[in-house]
Tab-separated table of N, CA and C in Angstrom:
chain	number	residue	atom	x	y	z
A	30	ASP	N	-1.292	-17.632	13.555
A	30	ASP	CA	-2.204	-16.756	14.157
A	30	ASP	C	-1.882	-15.308	13.681
A	31	GLY	N	-1.609	-15.045	12.332
A	31	GLY	CA	-1.388	-13.852	12.094
A	31	GLY	C	0.094	-13.273	12.054
A	32	THR	N	0.783	-14.062	12.434
A	32	THR	CA	2.432	-13.691	12.582
A	32	THR	C	3.127	-14.670	11.614
A	33	GLY	N	2.670	-16.081	11.509
A	33	GLY	CA	3.353	-16.881	10.525
A	33	GLY	C	4.800	-17.128	10.387
A	34	LEU	N	5.236	-18.023	9.641
A	34	LEU	CA	6.658	-18.274	9.316
A	34	LEU	C	7.002	-17.505	8.066
A	35	ILE	N	7.748	-16.605	8.165
A	35	ILE	CA	8.182	-15.650	6.806
A	35	ILE	C	9.639	-15.793	6.657
A	36	VAL	N	10.042	-16.199	5.519
A	36	VAL	CA	11.449	-16.274	5.148
A	36	VAL	C	11.663	-15.206	4.064
A	37	GLY	N	12.666	-14.421	4.170
A	37	GLY	CA	12.956	-13.438	3.287
A	37	GLY	C	12.183	-12.126	3.261
A	38	ALA	N	11.363	-11.805	4.354
A	38	ALA	CA	10.727	-10.586	4.444
A	38	ALA	C	10.383	-10.445	5.902
A	39	THR	N	9.910	-9.210	6.254
A	39	THR	CA	9.599	-8.796	7.653
A	39	THR	C	8.212	-8.845	8.131
A	40	ALA	N	7.363	-9.200	7.007
A	40	ALA	CA	5.998	-9.079	7.217
A	40	ALA	C	5.266	-9.869	6.094
A	41	GLN	N	4.130	-10.508	6.432
A	41	GLN	CA	3.375	-11.488	5.494
A	41	GLN	C	2.767	-10.394	4.401
A	42	VAL	N	2.719	-10.963	3.160
A	42	VAL	CA	2.152	-10.325	1.983
A	42	VAL	C	0.898	-11.210	1.586
A	43	SER	N	-0.105	-10.330	1.279
A	43	SER	CA	-1.432	-10.907	0.731
A	43	SER	C	-1.430	-11.390	-0.612
A	44	ILE	N	-1.691	-12.631	-0.767
A	44	ILE	CA	-1.822	-13.184	-2.231
A	44	ILE	C	-3.149	-13.978	-2.266
A	45	ALA	N	-3.935	-13.512	-3.283
A	45	ALA	CA	-5.319	-14.237	-3.610
A	45	ALA	C	-6.141	-13.767	-2.248
A	46	GLY	N	-5.940	-12.550	-1.689
A	46	GLY	CA	-6.910	-12.177	-0.542
A	46	GLY	C	-6.634	-12.806	0.756
A	47	ALA	N	-5.684	-13.523	0.907
A	47	ALA	CA	-5.318	-14.301	2.034
A	47	ALA	C	-3.740	-13.997	2.589
A	48	LEU	N	-3.550	-13.921	3.871
A	48	LEU	CA	-2.344	-13.809	4.436
A	48	LEU	C	-1.861	-15.269	5.009
A	49	ALA	N	-1.195	-16.008	4.039
A	49	ALA	CA	-0.764	-17.287	4.327
A	49	ALA	C	0.208	-17.317	5.623
A	50	GLU	N	-0.079	-18.438	6.250
A	50	GLU	CA	0.866	-18.475	7.577
A	50	GLU	C	2.381	-18.803	7.265
A	51	VAL	N	2.602	-19.487	6.274
A	51	VAL	CA	3.998	-19.899	5.641
A	51	VAL	C	4.190	-19.060	4.267
A	52	GLN	N	5.350	-18.350	4.204
A	52	GLN	CA	5.596	-17.544	3.126
A	52	GLN	C	7.026	-17.510	2.858
A	53	ILE	N	7.372	-17.476	1.635
A	53	ILE	CA	8.833	-17.418	1.187
A	53	ILE	C	8.985	-16.088	0.251
A	54	HIS	N	9.735	-15.168	0.330
A	54	HIS	CA	9.853	-13.950	-0.468
A	54	HIS	C	11.469	-13.805	-0.699
A	55	GLY	N	11.655	-13.312	-1.936
A	55	GLY	CA	12.999	-12.970	-2.161
A	55	GLY	C	13.013	-12.380	-3.598
A	56	THR	N	14.274	-12.004	-3.957
A	56	THR	CA	14.573	-11.208	-5.210
A	56	THR	C	15.143	-12.032	-6.268
A	57	ALA	N	15.718	-13.170	-5.854
A	57	ALA	CA	16.548	-13.946	-6.767
A	57	ALA	C	16.002	-15.574	-6.981
A	58	LEU	N	16.180	-16.258	-7.954
A	58	LEU	CA	15.741	-17.560	-7.925
A	58	LEU	C	16.044	-18.441	-6.812
A	59	ALA	N	17.165	-18.525	-6.164
A	59	ALA	CA	17.580	-19.164	-5.122
A	59	ALA	C	16.801	-18.736	-3.856
A	60	ASP	N	16.443	-17.602	-3.808
A	60	ASP	CA	15.585	-17.054	-2.726
A	60	ASP	C	14.256	-17.623	-2.585
A	61	THR	N	13.792	-17.995	-3.969
A	61	THR	CA	12.269	-18.161	-3.863
A	61	THR	C	11.918	-19.561	-4.489
A	62	ILE	N	12.732	-20.562	-4.358
A	62	ILE	CA	12.592	-21.954	-4.570
A	62	ILE	C	12.353	-22.765	-3.388
A	63	LEU	N	11.246	-23.553	-3.342
A	63	LEU	CA	10.901	-24.511	-2.243
A	63	LEU	C	11.394	-25.895	-2.804
A	64	GLU	N	12.465	-26.454	-2.262
A	64	GLU	CA	12.926	-27.719	-2.606
A	64	GLU	C	12.474	-28.677	-1.618
A	65	ILE	N	12.024	-29.872	-2.075
A	65	ILE	CA	11.855	-31.122	-1.339
A	65	ILE	C	12.453	-32.257	-2.002
A	66	ALA	N	13.320	-32.900	-1.291
A	66	ALA	CA	14.174	-33.898	-1.835
A	66	ALA	C	14.091	-35.042	-0.782
A	67	ARG	N	13.993	-36.231	-1.507
A	67	ARG	CA	14.049	-37.563	-0.673
A	67	ARG	C	15.412	-38.267	-1.201
A	68	TRP	N	16.166	-38.518	-0.261
A	68	TRP	CA	17.511	-39.180	-0.440
A	68	TRP	C	17.161	-40.600	0.067
A	69	GLN	N	17.213	-41.581	-0.841
A	69	GLN	CA	16.855	-42.932	-0.569
A	69	GLN	C	17.422	-43.878	-1.562
A	70	ALA	N	17.987	-45.098	-1.197
A	70	ALA	CA	18.537	-46.107	-2.278
A	70	ALA	C	17.260	-46.878	-2.657
A	71	GLY	N	16.254	-46.263	-3.247
A	71	GLY	CA	15.097	-46.889	-3.680
A	71	GLY	C	14.347	-46.083	-4.678
A	72	SER	N	12.986	-46.514	-5.084
A	72	SER	CA	12.410	-45.735	-6.200
A	72	SER	C	11.365	-44.800	-5.632
A	73	GLY	N	11.339	-44.552	-4.152
A	73	GLY	CA	10.337	-43.606	-3.650
A	73	GLY	C	10.790	-42.106	-3.907
A	74	ALA	N	9.929	-41.255	-4.099
A	74	ALA	CA	10.168	-39.804	-4.459
A	74	ALA	C	9.596	-38.949	-3.243
A	75	ALA	N	9.919	-37.707	-3.314
A	75	ALA	CA	9.423	-36.722	-2.316
A	75	ALA	C	7.850	-36.338	-2.800
A	76	ALA	N	7.214	-35.883	-1.875
A	76	ALA	CA	5.764	-35.639	-2.295
A	76	ALA	C	5.274	-34.469	-1.566
A	77	ILE	N	4.169	-33.853	-2.235
A	77	ILE	CA	3.380	-32.875	-1.612
A	77	ILE	C	1.825	-33.523	-1.422
A	78	HIS	N	1.332	-33.625	-0.136
A	78	HIS	CA	0.098	-34.067	0.077
A	78	HIS	C	-0.985	-33.056	0.469
A	79	PHE	N	-2.215	-33.140	-0.003
A	79	PHE	CA	-3.290	-32.172	0.287
A	79	PHE	C	-4.168	-33.106	0.935
A	80	GLY	N	-4.894	-32.686	2.055
A	80	GLY	CA	-5.894	-33.310	2.610
A	80	GLY	C	-7.315	-32.450	2.815
A	81	LYS	N	-8.371	-33.231	2.599
A	81	LYS	CA	-9.680	-32.650	2.650
A	81	LYS	C	-10.553	-33.451	3.526
A	82	SER	N	-11.304	-32.880	4.511
A	82	SER	CA	-12.320	-33.525	5.343
A	82	SER	C	-13.492	-32.533	5.435
A	83	ARG	N	-14.642	-33.040	5.513
A	83	ARG	CA	-15.789	-32.102	5.715
A	83	ARG	C	-15.977	-31.950	7.219
A	84	SER	N	-15.309	-32.346	8.211
A	84	SER	CA	-15.378	-32.112	9.470
A	84	SER	C	-14.732	-30.780	9.737
A	85	GLY	N	-15.451	-30.124	10.798
A	85	GLY	CA	-15.075	-28.716	11.197
A	85	GLY	C	-14.040	-28.845	12.251
A	86	THR	N	-13.798	-29.929	12.621
A	86	THR	CA	-12.882	-30.181	13.987
A	86	THR	C	-11.552	-30.896	13.512
A	87	ILE	N	-10.458	-30.317	13.679
A	87	ILE	CA	-9.132	-30.958	13.403
A	87	ILE	C	-8.986	-32.336	13.960
A	88	GLY	N	-8.853	-33.471	13.191
A	88	GLY	CA	-8.490	-34.684	13.830
A	88	GLY	C	-9.621	-35.466	13.784
A	89	THR	N	-10.747	-35.078	13.528
A	89	THR	CA	-12.180	-35.685	13.324
A	89	THR	C	-12.577	-35.881	11.969
A	90	PHE	N	-12.783	-37.091	11.517
A	90	PHE	CA	-13.266	-37.333	9.983
A	90	PHE	C	-14.542	-37.088	9.753
A	91	GLY	N	-14.849	-36.416	8.568
A	91	GLY	CA	-16.022	-36.150	8.007
A	91	GLY	C	-15.976	-36.488	6.602
A	92	ILE	N	-16.780	-37.540	6.012
A	92	ILE	CA	-16.686	-37.972	4.687
A	92	ILE	C	-16.948	-36.769	3.724
A	93	ILE	N	-16.121	-36.688	2.716
A	93	ILE	CA	-16.316	-35.818	1.648
A	93	ILE	C	-17.396	-36.198	0.695
A	94	THR	N	-17.832	-35.219	-0.282
A	94	THR	CA	-18.813	-35.677	-1.284
A	94	THR	C	-18.319	-35.438	-2.626
A	95	THR	N	-18.911	-36.210	-3.548
A	95	THR	CA	-18.384	-35.998	-5.014
A	95	THR	C	-18.244	-34.476	-5.571
A	96	GLY	N	-17.289	-34.126	-6.222
A	96	GLY	CA	-17.268	-32.513	-6.490
A	96	GLY	C	-16.446	-31.724	-5.681
A	97	ASP	N	-16.095	-32.241	-4.567
A	97	ASP	CA	-15.268	-31.468	-3.392
A	97	ASP	C	-13.893	-31.141	-4.028
A	98	GLU	N	-13.471	-30.160	-3.889
A	98	GLU	CA	-11.997	-29.809	-4.307
A	98	GLU	C	-11.273	-30.071	-3.195
A	99	LEU	N	-10.063	-31.153	-3.524
A	99	LEU	CA	-9.363	-31.872	-2.681
A	99	LEU	C	-7.962	-31.009	-2.421
A	100	GLY	N	-7.608	-30.241	-3.428
A	100	GLY	CA	-6.316	-29.445	-3.345
A	100	GLY	C	-6.058	-28.671	-4.789
A	101	GLY	N	-5.101	-27.882	-4.645
A	101	GLY	CA	-5.005	-27.065	-6.043
A	101	GLY	C	-3.536	-26.445	-5.850
A	102	ILE	N	-3.215	-26.113	-7.093
A	102	ILE	CA	-2.009	-25.422	-7.399
A	102	ILE	C	-2.377	-24.136	-8.254
A	103	GLN	N	-2.046	-22.948	-7.749
A	103	GLN	CA	-2.439	-21.819	-8.576
A	103	GLN	C	-1.160	-20.937	-8.676
A	104	ALA	N	-1.269	-20.155	-9.784
A	104	ALA	CA	-0.261	-19.097	-9.990
A	104	ALA	C	-0.843	-17.663	-10.186
A	105	TRP	N	-0.463	-16.868	-9.512
A	105	TRP	CA	-0.907	-15.394	-9.579
A	105	TRP	C	0.011	-14.506	-10.009
A	106	GLY	N	-0.401	-13.269	-10.554
A	106	GLY	CA	0.642	-12.374	-11.091
A	106	GLY	C	0.263	-11.026	-10.399
A	107	ASP	N	1.191	-10.071	-10.428
A	107	ASP	CA	1.080	-8.730	-9.808
A	107	ASP	C	0.412	-7.932	-10.907
A	108	ASP	N	-0.820	-7.518	-10.685
A	108	ASP	CA	-1.414	-6.697	-11.841
A	108	ASP	C	-1.091	-5.146	-11.666
A	109	GLY	N	-0.212	-4.695	-10.855
A	109	GLY	CA	0.155	-3.333	-10.655
A	109	GLY	C	-0.539	-2.820	-9.535
A	110	VAL	N	-1.504	-3.573	-8.999
A	110	VAL	CA	-2.306	-3.280	-7.754
A	110	VAL	C	-1.932	-4.222	-6.501
A	111	ASP	N	-2.109	-5.499	-6.805
A	111	ASP	CA	-1.913	-6.604	-5.792
A	111	ASP	C	-1.827	-7.893	-6.547
A	112	PHE	N	-1.752	-8.884	-5.659
A	112	PHE	CA	-1.926	-10.309	-6.148
A	112	PHE	C	-3.164	-10.914	-6.261
A	113	PHE	N	-4.448	-10.040	-6.405
A	113	PHE	CA	-5.695	-10.654	-6.256
A	113	PHE	C	-6.200	-10.903	-7.548
A	114	SER	N	-6.086	-10.042	-8.474
A	114	SER	CA	-6.482	-10.148	-9.922
A	114	SER	C	-7.939	-10.682	-10.005
A	115	ASN	N	-8.894	-9.832	-9.253
A	115	ASN	CA	-10.278	-9.999	-9.531
A	115	ASN	C	-10.824	-11.428	-9.025
A	116	SER	N	-10.023	-11.968	-8.021
A	116	SER	CA	-10.166	-13.233	-7.440
A	116	SER	C	-9.863	-14.384	-8.281
A	117	ASN	N	-9.247	-14.280	-9.539
A	117	ASN	CA	-8.868	-15.294	-10.179
A	117	ASN	C	-7.334	-15.327	-10.506
A	118	ALA	N	-6.699	-16.604	-10.469
A	118	ALA	CA	-5.465	-16.869	-10.631
A	118	ALA	C	-5.171	-16.998	-11.968
A	119	ALA	N	-3.959	-16.726	-12.565
A	119	ALA	CA	-3.687	-16.663	-13.994
A	119	ALA	C	-3.972	-18.178	-14.587
A	120	THR	N	-3.347	-19.136	-13.764
A	120	THR	CA	-3.519	-20.698	-14.133
A	120	THR	C	-3.816	-21.500	-12.860
A	121	GLU	N	-4.388	-22.538	-12.855
A	121	GLU	CA	-4.641	-23.272	-11.717
A	121	GLU	C	-4.640	-24.945	-12.218
A	122	ILE	N	-4.380	-25.716	-11.310
A	122	ILE	CA	-4.605	-27.104	-11.349
A	122	ILE	C	-5.501	-27.384	-10.164
A	123	ARG	N	-6.599	-27.973	-10.428
A	123	ARG	CA	-7.384	-28.491	-9.433
A	123	ARG	C	-7.620	-29.925	-9.335
A	124	PHE	N	-7.656	-30.536	-8.018
A	124	PHE	CA	-7.700	-31.950	-7.619
A	124	PHE	C	-9.093	-32.065	-7.006
A	125	LEU	N	-10.077	-32.802	-7.595
A	125	LEU	CA	-11.362	-32.933	-7.062
A	125	LEU	C	-11.761	-34.560	-7.020
A	126	SER	N	-12.859	-34.641	-6.097
A	126	SER	CA	-13.381	-35.968	-6.023
A	126	SER	C	-14.506	-36.148	-6.973
A	127	SER	N	-14.713	-37.124	-7.529
A	127	SER	CA	-15.802	-37.521	-8.459
A	127	SER	C	-16.060	-38.808	-8.509
A	128	GLY	N	-17.518	-39.163	-8.352
A	128	GLY	CA	-17.959	-40.412	-8.354
A	128	GLY	C	-18.414	-40.941	-6.864
A	129	THR	N	-18.581	-42.296	-6.838
A	129	THR	CA	-18.978	-42.661	-5.423
A	129	THR	C	-17.771	-42.657	-4.362
A	130	ILE	N	-18.122	-42.068	-3.239
A	130	ILE	CA	-17.131	-41.978	-2.334
A	130	ILE	C	-17.433	-43.000	-1.157
A	131	GLY	N	-16.520	-43.606	-0.694
A	131	GLY	CA	-16.855	-44.562	0.393
A	131	GLY	C	-15.569	-45.172	1.193
A	132	ALA	N	-15.487	-45.888	2.066
A	132	ALA	CA	-14.175	-46.298	2.632
A	132	ALA	C	-13.223	-46.846	1.790
A	133	ASP	N	-12.013	-46.277	1.740
A	133	ASP	CA	-10.900	-46.690	0.903
A	133	ASP	C	-11.230	-46.482	-0.652
A	134	ARG	N	-12.119	-45.540	-0.848
A	134	ARG	CA	-12.524	-45.376	-2.293
A	134	ARG	C	-12.784	-44.037	-2.501
A	135	ILE	N	-11.974	-43.122	-3.219
A	135	ILE	CA	-12.112	-41.700	-3.259
A	135	ILE	C	-11.770	-41.537	-4.776
A	136	PRO	N	-12.650	-41.718	-5.802
A	136	PRO	CA	-12.323	-41.626	-7.243
A	136	PRO	C	-12.060	-40.015	-7.410
A	137	GLY	N	-11.163	-39.640	-8.337
A	137	GLY	CA	-10.899	-38.204	-8.451
A	137	GLY	C	-10.586	-37.608	-9.999
A	138	GLU	N	-10.657	-36.739	-9.997
A	138	GLU	CA	-10.184	-35.952	-11.508
A	138	GLU	C	-9.388	-34.792	-11.227
A	139	MET	N	-8.482	-34.440	-12.232
A	139	MET	CA	-7.772	-33.364	-12.407
A	139	MET	C	-8.233	-32.387	-13.446
A	140	ARG	N	-8.239	-31.103	-13.035
A	140	ARG	CA	-8.794	-29.986	-13.990
A	140	ARG	C	-7.515	-29.081	-14.196
A	141	PHE	N	-7.204	-28.627	-15.541
A	141	PHE	CA	-6.319	-27.640	-15.826
A	141	PHE	C	-6.924	-26.368	-16.364
A	142	LEU	N	-6.781	-25.225	-15.555
A	142	LEU	CA	-7.615	-24.021	-15.878
A	142	LEU	C	-6.689	-22.934	-16.284
A	143	THR	N	-7.038	-22.031	-17.272
A	143	THR	CA	-6.202	-20.847	-17.639
A	143	THR	C	-7.318	-19.639	-17.633
A	144	ALA	N	-6.734	-18.358	-17.353
A	144	ALA	CA	-7.502	-17.317	-17.231
A	144	ALA	C	-7.619	-16.759	-18.784
A	145	THR	N	-8.659	-16.005	-19.031
A	145	THR	CA	-8.957	-15.597	-20.394
A	145	THR	C	-8.181	-14.166	-20.508
A	146	ASP	N	-8.083	-13.640	-21.645
A	146	ASP	CA	-7.632	-12.359	-21.916
A	146	ASP	C	-8.746	-11.322	-21.741
A	147	ALA	N	-9.891	-11.525	-21.104
A	147	ALA	CA	-10.816	-10.601	-21.032
A	147	ALA	C	-10.723	-9.884	-19.835
A	148	ALA	N	-11.341	-8.653	-19.652
A	148	ALA	CA	-11.080	-7.807	-18.454
A	148	ALA	C	-12.598	-7.830	-17.841
A	149	PRO	N	-12.847	-8.282	-16.508
A	149	PRO	CA	-11.599	-9.215	-15.878
A	149	PRO	C	-11.637	-10.519	-16.574
A	150	SER	N	-10.467	-11.149	-16.188
A	150	SER	CA	-10.228	-12.408	-16.662
A	150	SER	C	-11.187	-13.395	-16.087
A	151	VAL	N	-11.413	-14.518	-16.855
A	151	VAL	CA	-12.473	-15.534	-16.298
A	151	VAL	C	-11.524	-16.821	-16.467
A	152	LEU	N	-11.352	-17.589	-15.211
A	152	LEU	CA	-10.766	-18.849	-15.148
A	152	LEU	C	-11.431	-19.888	-15.720
A	153	THR	N	-11.047	-20.529	-16.673
A	153	THR	CA	-11.683	-21.457	-17.562
A	153	THR	C	-11.043	-22.787	-17.605
A	154	ASN	N	-12.053	-24.007	-17.638
A	154	ASN	CA	-11.354	-25.237	-17.619
A	154	ASN	C	-10.979	-25.473	-19.034
A	155	ARG	N	-9.626	-25.855	-19.202
A	155	ARG	CA	-9.186	-26.157	-20.722
A	155	ARG	C	-8.928	-27.675	-20.877
A	156	MET	N	-8.749	-28.448	-19.691
A	156	MET	CA	-8.459	-29.942	-19.662
A	156	MET	C	-9.042	-30.638	-18.460
A	157	THR	N	-9.600	-31.850	-18.626
A	157	THR	CA	-9.967	-32.625	-17.517
A	157	THR	C	-9.416	-34.007	-17.727
A	158	ILE	N	-8.947	-34.567	-16.657
A	158	ILE	CA	-8.646	-36.086	-16.596
A	158	ILE	C	-9.552	-36.644	-15.602
A	159	THR	N	-10.445	-37.488	-16.172
A	159	THR	CA	-11.573	-37.925	-15.383
A	159	THR	C	-10.974	-39.143	-14.577
A	160	ASN	N	-11.920	-39.632	-13.715
A	160	ASN	CA	-11.561	-40.808	-12.864
A	160	ASN	C	-11.557	-42.171	-13.677
A	161	ALA	N	-12.131	-42.128	-14.925
A	161	ALA	CA	-12.150	-43.349	-15.694
A	161	ALA	C	-10.901	-43.219	-16.816
A	162	GLY	N	-10.037	-42.125	-16.655
A	162	GLY	CA	-8.919	-42.005	-17.490
A	162	GLY	C	-9.105	-41.375	-18.685
A	163	VAL	N	-10.278	-40.765	-18.863
A	163	VAL	CA	-10.663	-40.024	-20.223
A	163	VAL	C	-10.075	-38.644	-20.069
A	164	VAL	N	-9.427	-38.186	-21.132
A	164	VAL	CA	-8.714	-36.873	-21.162
A	164	VAL	C	-9.645	-36.013	-22.176
A	165	ASP	N	-10.426	-35.179	-21.471
A	165	ASP	CA	-11.399	-34.256	-22.269
A	165	ASP	C	-10.606	-32.892	-22.370
A	166	ILE	N	-10.338	-32.593	-23.689
A	166	ILE	CA	-9.836	-31.128	-24.011
A	166	ILE	C	-10.548	-30.652	-25.142
A	167	PRO	N	-11.457	-29.591	-24.372
A	167	PRO	CA	-12.426	-28.833	-25.314
A	167	PRO	C	-11.434	-27.780	-26.072
A	168	PHE	N	-11.457	-27.581	-27.489
A	168	PHE	CA	-10.667	-26.680	-27.997
A	168	PHE	C	-11.191	-26.217	-29.356
A	169	THR	N	-10.661	-25.200	-29.838
A	169	THR	CA	-10.825	-24.613	-31.275
A	169	THR	C	-9.866	-24.468	-32.006
A	170	LEU	N	-9.961	-25.045	-33.207
A	170	LEU	CA	-8.710	-25.115	-34.115
A	170	LEU	C	-8.812	-23.886	-35.088
A	171	THR	N	-7.986	-22.864	-35.081
A	171	THR	CA	-8.079	-21.780	-36.009
A	171	THR	C	-7.081	-21.929	-37.126
A	172	VAL	N	-7.430	-21.699	-38.285
A	172	VAL	CA	-6.539	-21.941	-39.433
A	172	VAL	C	-6.582	-20.585	-40.245
A	173	GLY	N	-5.271	-20.060	-40.212
A	173	GLY	CA	-5.048	-18.926	-41.288
A	173	GLY	C	-5.446	-17.587	-40.855
A	174	THR	N	-5.800	-17.220	-39.676
A	174	THR	CA	-6.162	-15.882	-39.280
A	174	THR	C	-5.300	-15.157	-38.724
A	175	THR	N	-4.102	-15.711	-38.294
A	175	THR	CA	-2.840	-14.971	-37.971
A	175	THR	C	-1.701	-15.583	-38.616
A	176	GLY	N	-1.309	-15.085	-39.970
A	176	GLY	CA	-0.287	-15.825	-40.499
A	176	GLY	C	-0.715	-16.937	-40.972
A	177	THR	N	0.268	-17.855	-41.381
A	177	THR	CA	0.082	-19.163	-41.874
A	177	THR	C	0.300	-20.217	-40.912
A	178	ARG	N	-0.830	-21.114	-40.461
A	178	ARG	CA	-0.562	-22.184	-39.598
A	178	ARG	C	-0.603	-23.617	-40.318
A	179	THR	N	0.444	-24.385	-39.989
A	179	THR	CA	0.443	-25.628	-40.578
A	179	THR	C	0.575	-26.740	-39.478
A	180	GLY	N	0.217	-27.831	-39.846
A	180	GLY	CA	0.483	-28.935	-38.850
A	180	GLY	C	-0.508	-30.216	-39.023
A	181	THR	N	-0.223	-31.208	-38.009
A	181	THR	CA	-0.956	-32.410	-38.366
A	181	THR	C	-1.541	-32.814	-36.969
A	182	ILE	N	-2.775	-33.257	-36.921
A	182	ILE	CA	-3.368	-33.879	-35.640
A	182	ILE	C	-3.663	-35.389	-35.982
A	183	GLY	N	-3.261	-36.104	-35.283
A	183	GLY	CA	-3.433	-37.469	-35.480
A	183	GLY	C	-3.868	-38.211	-34.278
A	184	ILE	N	-4.950	-39.248	-34.529
A	184	ILE	CA	-5.544	-39.961	-33.461
A	184	ILE	C	-5.405	-41.424	-33.806
A	185	ASP	N	-4.769	-42.115	-32.997
A	185	ASP	CA	-4.380	-43.562	-33.080
A	185	ASP	C	-5.407	-44.539	-32.319
A	186	GLY	N	-6.072	-45.242	-33.145
A	186	GLY	CA	-6.923	-46.088	-32.523
A	186	GLY	C	-6.380	-47.449	-32.430
A	187	ALA	N	-6.886	-48.352	-31.265
A	187	ALA	CA	-6.544	-49.685	-30.878
A	187	ALA	C	-6.646	-50.763	-32.123
A	188	THR	N	-8.144	-50.561	-32.768
A	188	THR	CA	-8.427	-51.460	-33.857
A	188	THR	C	-8.866	-50.644	-35.213
A	189	SER	N	-9.066	-49.273	-34.881
A	189	SER	CA	-9.456	-48.639	-36.133
A	189	SER	C	-8.632	-47.899	-36.917
A	190	GLY	N	-7.117	-48.131	-36.719
A	190	GLY	CA	-6.098	-47.355	-37.284
A	190	GLY	C	-5.815	-46.026	-37.048
A	191	THR	N	-5.344	-45.143	-37.849
A	191	THR	CA	-5.083	-43.856	-37.574
A	191	THR	C	-5.836	-42.821	-38.301
A	192	VAL	N	-6.524	-41.717	-37.745
A	192	VAL	CA	-7.066	-40.706	-38.480
A	192	VAL	C	-6.151	-39.512	-38.296
A	193	THR	N	-5.836	-38.943	-39.389
A	193	THR	CA	-4.876	-37.741	-39.616
A	193	THR	C	-5.407	-36.558	-40.307
A	194	VAL	N	-5.551	-35.386	-39.753
A	194	VAL	CA	-5.961	-34.166	-40.288
A	194	VAL	C	-4.801	-33.331	-40.431
A	195	THR	N	-4.395	-33.013	-41.747
A	195	THR	CA	-3.473	-32.023	-41.903
A	195	THR	C	-3.911	-30.708	-42.476
A	196	VAL	N	-3.437	-29.654	-41.858
A	196	VAL	CA	-3.888	-28.354	-42.279
A	196	VAL	C	-3.046	-27.869	-43.433
A	197	ALA	N	-3.550	-27.440	-44.443
A	197	ALA	CA	-2.758	-26.956	-45.710
A	197	ALA	C	-2.158	-25.691	-45.536
A	198	ALA	N	-1.041	-25.590	-46.124
A	198	ALA	CA	-0.019	-24.311	-45.748
A	198	ALA	C	-0.849	-23.112	-46.230
A	199	ALA	N	-1.840	-23.133	-47.384
A	199	ALA	CA	-2.462	-21.955	-47.644
A	199	ALA	C	-3.844	-22.042	-47.122
A	200	GLY	N	-4.109	-22.441	-45.736
A	200	GLY	CA	-5.375	-22.524	-45.209
A	200	GLY	C	-6.189	-21.162	-45.169
A	201	SER	N	-7.359	-21.164	-45.456
A	201	SER	CA	-8.112	-19.952	-45.354
A	201	SER	C	-9.120	-20.036	-44.214
A	202	GLY	N	-9.089	-20.925	-43.366
A	202	GLY	CA	-10.022	-20.957	-42.347
A	202	GLY	C	-11.501	-21.430	-42.698
A	203	SER	N	-11.579	-21.875	-43.957
A	203	SER	CA	-13.014	-22.197	-44.401
A	203	SER	C	-12.962	-23.936	-44.630
A	204	GLY	N	-12.299	-24.606	-43.728
A	204	GLY	CA	-12.324	-26.119	-43.892
A	204	GLY	C	-11.421	-26.621	-44.785
A	205	ASN	N	-10.317	-25.916	-45.086
A	205	ASN	CA	-9.202	-26.442	-46.075
A	205	ASN	C	-8.393	-27.500	-45.325
A	206	HIS	N	-8.658	-28.723	-45.648
A	206	HIS	CA	-7.995	-29.867	-44.851
A	206	HIS	C	-7.733	-31.184	-45.894
A	207	ASP	N	-7.081	-31.879	-45.499
A	207	ASP	CA	-6.984	-33.329	-46.068
A	207	ASP	C	-7.221	-34.257	-45.006
A	208	THR	N	-7.755	-35.449	-45.299
A	208	THR	CA	-7.975	-36.592	-44.588
A	208	THR	C	-7.707	-37.803	-45.090
């Protein structure tokens, strides 16, 4: 309720426009690492859990709907003024519900976002893993505009073999490729 649990500082610091109730501050790596370890003679691991309910009362369940954000991990940088950066994190991983929601059934997806180099930055989805296991990566391949870029993109199919695109060392950006 405004006082929180603060380690390494005497007052809460606002990040993303909010005063988090639990904060860790420090000037060295060891001061700013949150470690969660599970000590067990088995295959289980430590975990971070996010929970989301549409109920406005703690402890009362309210079913979520498709598209609800279930959790997220964000990284913010100091822009010389604060940690708010026009309401956008520099990078983010979002966990969302997607599909038909029901008892013991919450299909989900993950989105990986990065902020653009525009002013102000725009947080943009760069990759999505859907509830069907499809990995959607919208991208643009640029050849030859900044120095020489070479490399190979390969796609292996279960029954159709391999499709390989190799960029030539002297690429001009006008479709120079071998297939």
